Coordinates of C-alpha atoms in Angstrom, one line a residue:
M130 CA 4.5 19.3 -19.4
G131 CA 2.2 20.7 -22.0
K132 CA 1.8 24.2 -23.4
G133 CA 2.0 27.0 -20.9
G134 CA 3.6 24.7 -18.3
S135 CA 0.3 22.7 -17.7
L136 CA 0.5 19.1 -16.7
S137 CA -0.1 16.4 -19.3
D138 CA -3.3 14.4 -19.2
G139 CA -1.4 11.2 -18.2
V140 CA 0.2 13.0 -15.2
V141 CA -3.1 14.5 -14.1
K142 CA -4.8 11.1 -14.4
K143 CA -2.1 9.5 -12.3
I144 CA -2.4 12.2 -9.6
V145 CA -6.2 12.0 -9.5
L146 CA -6.0 8.2 -9.2
S147 CA -3.4 8.4 -6.4
Y148 CA -5.6 10.7 -4.4
T149 CA -8.6 8.5 -5.1
Y150 CA -6.8 5.5 -3.7
V151 CA -5.8 7.5 -0.6
A152 CA -9.4 8.7 -0.1
I153 CA -10.8 5.2 -0.4
W154 CA -8.3 3.7 2.1
I155 CA -8.9 6.5 4.6
F156 CA -12.7 6.1 4.3
L157 CA -12.6 2.3 4.7
S158 CA -10.1 2.4 7.5
F159 CA -12.1 5.1 9.2
T160 CA -15.3 3.0 8.7
V161 CA -13.9 -0.2 10.1
I162 CA -12.6 1.4 13.2
V163 CA -15.8 3.3 14.0
Y164 CA -17.9 0.3 13.1
N165 CA -15.9 -2.0 15.4
K166 CA -16.2 0.6 18.2
Y167 CA -20.0 0.7 17.6
I168 CA -20.4 -3.1 17.8
L169 CA -18.1 -3.6 20.8
D170 CA -18.9 -0.6 23.0
K171 CA -21.4 -1.4 25.8
K172 CA -23.0 2.0 25.4
M173 CA -23.8 1.4 21.7
Y174 CA -24.5 -1.9 20.0
N175 CA -23.3 -3.7 23.2
W176 CA -21.8 -6.9 21.8
P177 CA -18.5 -7.0 23.8
F178 CA -17.1 -10.1 22.2
P179 CA -13.8 -9.0 20.4
I180 CA -12.6 -12.6 19.7
S181 CA -15.9 -13.6 18.1
L182 CA -15.9 -10.4 16.0
T183 CA -12.4 -11.0 14.9
M184 CA -13.3 -14.7 14.0
I185 CA -16.3 -13.5 12.0
H186 CA -13.9 -11.1 10.1
M187 CA -11.4 -13.9 9.5
S188 CA -14.1 -16.4 8.3
F189 CA -15.5 -13.8 5.9
C190 CA -12.1 -12.7 4.5
A191 CA -10.8 -16.3 4.2
T192 CA -13.9 -17.3 2.2
L193 CA -13.7 -14.4 -0.2
A194 CA -9.9 -14.9 -0.5
V195 CA -10.4 -18.6 -1.5
L196 CA -13.0 -17.6 -4.0
L197 CA -10.7 -15.0 -5.6
V198 CA -7.6 -17.2 -5.6
R199 CA -9.0 -20.7 -6.3
I200 CA -12.4 -20.3 -7.9
F201 CA -12.3 -17.1 -10.0
R202 CA -8.5 -17.2 -10.3
L203 CA -8.3 -13.4 -10.2
V204 CA -5.2 -13.5 -7.9
E205 CA -2.3 -15.9 -8.4
P206 CA -1.4 -18.0 -5.4
V207 CA 2.2 -18.1 -4.1
S208 CA 4.1 -21.4 -4.5
M209 CA 4.8 -22.4 -0.9
S210 CA 5.9 -25.7 0.6
R211 CA 4.3 -27.2 3.7
E212 CA 7.6 -26.6 5.6
V213 CA 7.7 -22.9 4.7
Y214 CA 4.0 -22.5 5.6
L215 CA 4.5 -24.1 9.1
S216 CA 7.8 -22.3 9.8
S217 CA 6.9 -18.8 8.4
V218 CA 3.2 -18.3 7.9
V219 CA 1.9 -20.0 11.1
P220 CA 4.0 -17.7 13.5
I221 CA 2.9 -14.6 11.6
G222 CA -0.7 -15.9 11.8
A223 CA -0.4 -16.3 15.6
L224 CA 1.0 -12.8 16.0
Y225 CA -1.7 -11.4 13.7
S226 CA -4.5 -13.1 15.7
L227 CA -3.2 -11.7 19.0
S228 CA -2.8 -8.2 17.5
L229 CA -6.4 -8.2 16.2
W230 CA -7.9 -9.7 19.4
L231 CA -6.2 -7.2 21.7
S232 CA -6.8 -4.2 19.5
N233 CA -10.5 -5.0 19.2
S234 CA -10.7 -5.6 22.9
A235 CA -9.3 -2.1 23.6
Y236 CA -12.4 -0.5 22.0
I237 CA -14.5 -1.8 24.9
Y238 CA -12.4 0.3 27.4
L239 CA -11.0 3.3 25.5
S240 CA -12.2 6.1 23.3
V241 CA -11.5 6.0 19.6
S242 CA -9.5 9.2 19.9
F243 CA -7.2 7.9 22.6
I244 CA -6.6 4.6 20.8
Q245 CA -5.4 6.5 17.8
M246 CA -3.0 8.4 20.0
L247 CA -1.6 5.2 21.4
K248 CA -1.2 3.8 17.9
A249 CA 1.4 6.5 17.3
L250 CA 3.8 4.2 19.2
M251 CA 3.8 1.8 16.2
P252 CA 7.1 3.2 14.7
V253 CA 8.7 3.1 18.1
A254 CA 7.7 -0.6 18.5
V255 CA 8.8 -1.6 15.0
Y256 CA 12.2 0.1 15.3
S257 CA 12.9 -1.2 18.8
I258 CA 12.0 -4.8 17.8
G259 CA 13.9 -4.4 14.5
V260 CA 17.0 -3.4 16.5
L261 CA 16.6 -6.3 19.0
L262 CA 16.2 -8.8 16.1
R263 CA 19.1 -7.2 14.2
K264 CA 16.9 -6.1 11.2
E265 CA 17.5 -2.4 12.0
S266 CA 20.8 -0.7 12.8
Y267 CA 20.8 1.3 16.1
K268 CA 21.2 5.1 15.5
N269 CA 21.2 7.7 18.3
D270 CA 19.2 10.2 16.3
T271 CA 16.5 7.7 15.4
M272 CA 16.3 6.5 19.0
L273 CA 16.0 10.1 20.1
N274 CA 13.1 10.5 17.6
M275 CA 11.5 7.4 19.1
L276 CA 11.8 8.8 22.6
S277 CA 10.1 12.1 21.5
I278 CA 7.2 10.1 20.1
S279 CA 6.9 8.1 23.3
L280 CA 7.0 11.3 25.4
G281 CA 4.2 12.8 23.3
V282 CA 2.1 9.6 23.8
G283 CA 2.9 9.7 27.5
V284 CA 1.7 13.3 27.8
A285 CA -1.5 12.4 25.8
A286 CA -2.1 9.5 28.2
Y287 CA -1.6 11.8 31.2
G288 CA -4.3 14.1 29.8
E289 CA -6.8 11.4 29.0
A290 CA -10.2 12.0 30.7
R291 CA -11.3 8.3 30.6
F292 CA -8.0 6.6 31.3
D293 CA -8.3 2.9 31.8
A294 CA -5.2 1.0 32.7
W295 CA -6.5 -2.4 31.4
G296 CA -7.5 -0.8 28.1
V297 CA -4.1 0.8 27.7
L298 CA -2.4 -2.5 28.4
L299 CA -4.5 -4.2 25.8
Q300 CA -3.7 -1.6 23.1
L301 CA 0.0 -1.5 23.9
G302 CA 0.0 -5.3 23.6
A303 CA -1.7 -5.0 20.2
V304 CA 0.9 -2.6 19.1
A305 CA 3.7 -4.9 20.3
F306 CA 2.3 -7.9 18.6
E307 CA 1.6 -6.0 15.3
A308 CA 5.1 -4.6 15.3
T309 CA 6.6 -8.0 15.9
R310 CA 4.5 -9.4 13.0
L311 CA 5.8 -6.7 10.6
V312 CA 9.4 -7.4 11.5
M313 CA 8.8 -11.2 11.3
I314 CA 7.4 -10.8 7.8
Q315 CA 10.7 -9.3 6.8
I316 CA 12.7 -12.1 8.5
L317 CA 10.5 -15.1 7.6
L318 CA 9.0 -14.2 4.2
T319 CA 10.8 -11.3 2.5
S320 CA 14.2 -12.8 3.2
K321 CA 13.1 -16.0 1.4
G322 CA 11.8 -14.1 -1.6
I323 CA 8.1 -14.7 -0.7
S324 CA 5.9 -11.6 -1.4
L325 CA 2.3 -11.7 -0.3
N326 CA -0.3 -9.0 -1.3
P327 CA -3.3 -8.5 1.0
I328 CA -5.4 -11.1 -0.8
T329 CA -2.8 -13.9 -0.7
S330 CA -2.0 -12.9 2.9
L331 CA -5.6 -13.5 3.8
Y332 CA -5.7 -16.7 1.8
Y333 CA -2.8 -18.1 3.8
V334 CA -3.0 -16.3 7.1
A335 CA -6.8 -16.0 7.8
P336 CA -7.4 -19.8 8.3
C337 CA -4.4 -19.9 10.6
C338 CA -5.8 -17.0 12.6
L339 CA -9.1 -18.7 13.0
V340 CA -7.4 -21.8 14.5
F341 CA -5.4 -19.7 17.0
L342 CA -8.4 -17.5 17.9
S343 CA -10.7 -20.5 18.5
I344 CA -8.5 -21.6 21.5
P345 CA -9.2 -18.5 23.7
W346 CA -12.7 -18.2 22.3
I347 CA -13.7 -21.7 23.6
F348 CA -12.7 -20.7 27.1
V349 CA -13.4 -17.0 27.3
E350 CA -16.4 -16.1 25.1
Y351 CA -18.1 -19.3 24.0
P352 CA -19.5 -20.1 27.5
V353 CA -21.0 -16.5 27.8
L354 CA -22.5 -16.6 24.3
R355 CA -23.9 -20.1 25.0
D356 CA -25.7 -18.8 28.1
T357 CA -26.9 -15.7 26.4
S358 CA -30.0 -17.2 24.8
T359 CA -31.4 -13.9 23.8
F360 CA -28.6 -13.1 21.3
Q361 CA -29.6 -13.4 17.6
F362 CA -26.9 -13.1 14.9
D363 CA -27.5 -9.9 12.9
F364 CA -26.5 -10.7 9.4
V365 CA -26.8 -7.1 8.2
V366 CA -24.5 -5.6 10.9
F367 CA -21.9 -8.4 10.9
G368 CA -22.1 -8.9 7.2
T369 CA -21.5 -5.2 6.3
N370 CA -18.9 -4.9 9.0
S371 CA -17.0 -8.0 7.6
F372 CA -17.3 -6.7 4.1
C373 CA -15.8 -3.4 5.1
A374 CA -12.9 -5.2 6.7
F375 CA -12.3 -7.2 3.5
A376 CA -12.6 -4.1 1.3
L377 CA -10.0 -2.4 3.5
N378 CA -7.5 -5.1 2.6
L379 CA -8.3 -4.5 -1.1
A380 CA -7.8 -0.8 -0.5
V381 CA -4.4 -1.5 1.1
F382 CA -3.4 -3.6 -2.0
L383 CA -4.4 -0.7 -4.3
L384 CA -2.8 2.0 -2.2
V385 CA 0.6 0.3 -1.7
G386 CA 0.6 -1.2 -5.2
K387 CA -0.2 2.1 -7.0
T388 CA 1.6 4.5 -4.7
S389 CA 3.9 3.3 -1.9
A390 CA 3.9 2.1 1.7
L391 CA 5.2 5.6 2.7
T392 CA 2.1 7.2 1.1
M393 CA 0.0 4.9 3.3
N394 CA 1.9 6.0 6.4
V395 CA 1.3 9.7 5.6
A396 CA -2.4 9.0 4.8
G397 CA -2.6 7.2 8.1
V398 CA -1.6 10.4 10.0
V399 CA -4.5 12.2 8.2
K400 CA -6.9 9.4 9.1
D401 CA -5.9 9.6 12.8
W402 CA -6.6 13.3 13.0
L403 CA -10.0 12.8 11.3
L404 CA -10.8 10.0 13.7
I405 CA -9.9 12.2 16.7
A406 CA -12.1 15.0 15.3
F407 CA -15.0 12.5 14.7
S408 CA -14.6 10.9 18.1
W409 CA -14.8 14.3 19.8
S410 CA -17.6 15.8 17.6
V411 CA -19.9 12.9 16.9
I412 CA -19.3 10.1 19.5
K413 CA -18.8 12.9 22.1
D414 CA -15.6 11.5 23.5
T415 CA -13.7 13.9 25.7
V416 CA -10.5 15.2 24.1
T417 CA -8.5 17.5 26.5
P418 CA -6.0 20.2 25.5
I419 CA -3.3 18.0 27.1
N420 CA -4.4 15.1 24.9
L421 CA -4.0 17.2 21.8
F422 CA -0.7 18.7 23.0
G423 CA 0.8 15.3 23.7
Y424 CA -0.5 13.8 20.4
G425 CA 0.9 16.9 18.6
L426 CA 4.3 16.1 19.9
A427 CA 4.0 12.4 18.9
F428 CA 2.6 13.5 15.5
L429 CA 5.7 15.7 14.9
G430 CA 8.0 12.8 15.8
V431 CA 6.1 10.4 13.4
A432 CA 6.2 13.0 10.6
Y433 CA 10.0 13.4 11.1
Y434 CA 10.4 9.6 11.1
N435 CA 8.4 9.4 7.8
H436 CA 10.5 12.2 6.3
S437 CA 13.7 10.4 7.3
K438 CA 12.5 7.2 5.7
L439 CA 11.6 9.1 2.5
Q440 CA 15.1 10.7 2.4
A441 CA 16.7 7.3 2.9
L442 CA 14.6 5.8 0.1
K443 CA 15.6 8.7 -2.2
A444 CA 19.3 8.3 -1.3
K445 CA 19.1 4.5 -2.0
E446 CA 17.3 5.1 -5.3
A447 CA 19.9 7.7 -6.3
Q448 CA 22.7 5.3 -5.4
K449 CA 21.1 2.6 -7.4
K450 CA 20.8 4.8 -10.4
T451 CA 24.4 5.9 -10.1
A452 CA 25.5 2.3 -9.9
Q453 CA 23.4 1.4 -13.0
A454 CA 24.9 4.4 -14.9
D455 CA 28.5 3.3 -13.9
E456 CA 27.7 -0.2 -15.0
E457 CA 26.3 1.0 -18.4
E458 CA 29.3 3.3 -18.9
G459 CA 31.7 0.4 -18.2
R460 CA 29.8 -1.8 -20.6
L461 CA 30.0 0.9 -23.4
L462 CA 33.7 1.4 -22.7
E463 CA 34.3 -2.4 -23.1
E464 CA 32.3 -2.4 -26.3
R465 CA 34.4 0.5 -27.7
E466 CA 37.6 -1.2 -26.7
A467 CA 36.4 -4.4 -28.4
D468 CA 35.4 -2.5 -31.6
G469 CA 38.8 -0.8 -31.6
M470 CA 40.7 -4.1 -31.3
D471 CA 38.5 -5.5 -34.2
S472 CA 39.3 -2.6 -36.4
R473 CA 43.0 -2.8 -35.7
E474 CA 43.0 -6.5 -36.5
K475 CA 41.2 -5.8 -39.8
K476 CA 43.8 -3.2 -40.7
S477 CA 46.7 -5.5 -39.9
V478 CA 45.1 -8.2 -42.1
R479 CA 44.7 -5.8 -45.0
G480 CA 48.3 -4.6 -44.6
K481 CA 49.6 -8.1 -45.0

């Protein structure tokens, strides 16, 4: 603190940078979601090929990641054996490709606002799968919180004006696969001491996703695209859309690296409300009072979950500092005892 209790320039700069990273991430995440909706929706750009769109994203991101890692060497690659890649990265790539495919497919059937409401189930899915795979310990109060979030999403779904069962199933599947991917990252990579930032993640995972996505693409979308002779690849639309997707990964790297994953979760809640407002006011999607009431319940549950995670992190940090202080105190005590023994030995030598 400076004179008069004002913040120092360094602290102000840090705060401004943190809010800048949050704003950039919200803007890019917002842009990618709305852009994908625009491309896939039959009433807008009318290109309902979610697998193809995801493959375009993965091709673009993989190319840029290879350039950054191998050509320009701006990001250091992670040393990884072939066995580790096949046993750890490939399963994560498979889950990621399924998550992206299903989530993009949902934009064809559901409104942007309702999709954001369904995404509130992510903490529920991550916690439940974590408990099943023994990465999380079961707690009654946490499960009660998860049930409150589920209840809120259920109420929001009940009030949805354009409810589509197939679209909901696709989005729930995307949430389940994404939650499994997040838990598997902890099991397959973090437990082995392998840490991937968004660029190295794309470097290793994007080519793998392309391979997995090409299988359903050959049977589902390729025949339709082949027969649609009128289609011409729009480099401006798909190029800018892919660039936004890649920039979003860079923004995640900046946000998590310079702040924390919890900050990203909180920023995600703000982004969801902005998307709901945009969907209602600009895209003219119908948002009912029951929608908002249900999502409000889910929002309170997610906010409480984030608060609980923050308190747990603070407690863990305080425990770590206490342990370090005790260790330092023990070391100093040992040094004093050693110094005392040395001085007594010197005195006894002089006495002789």
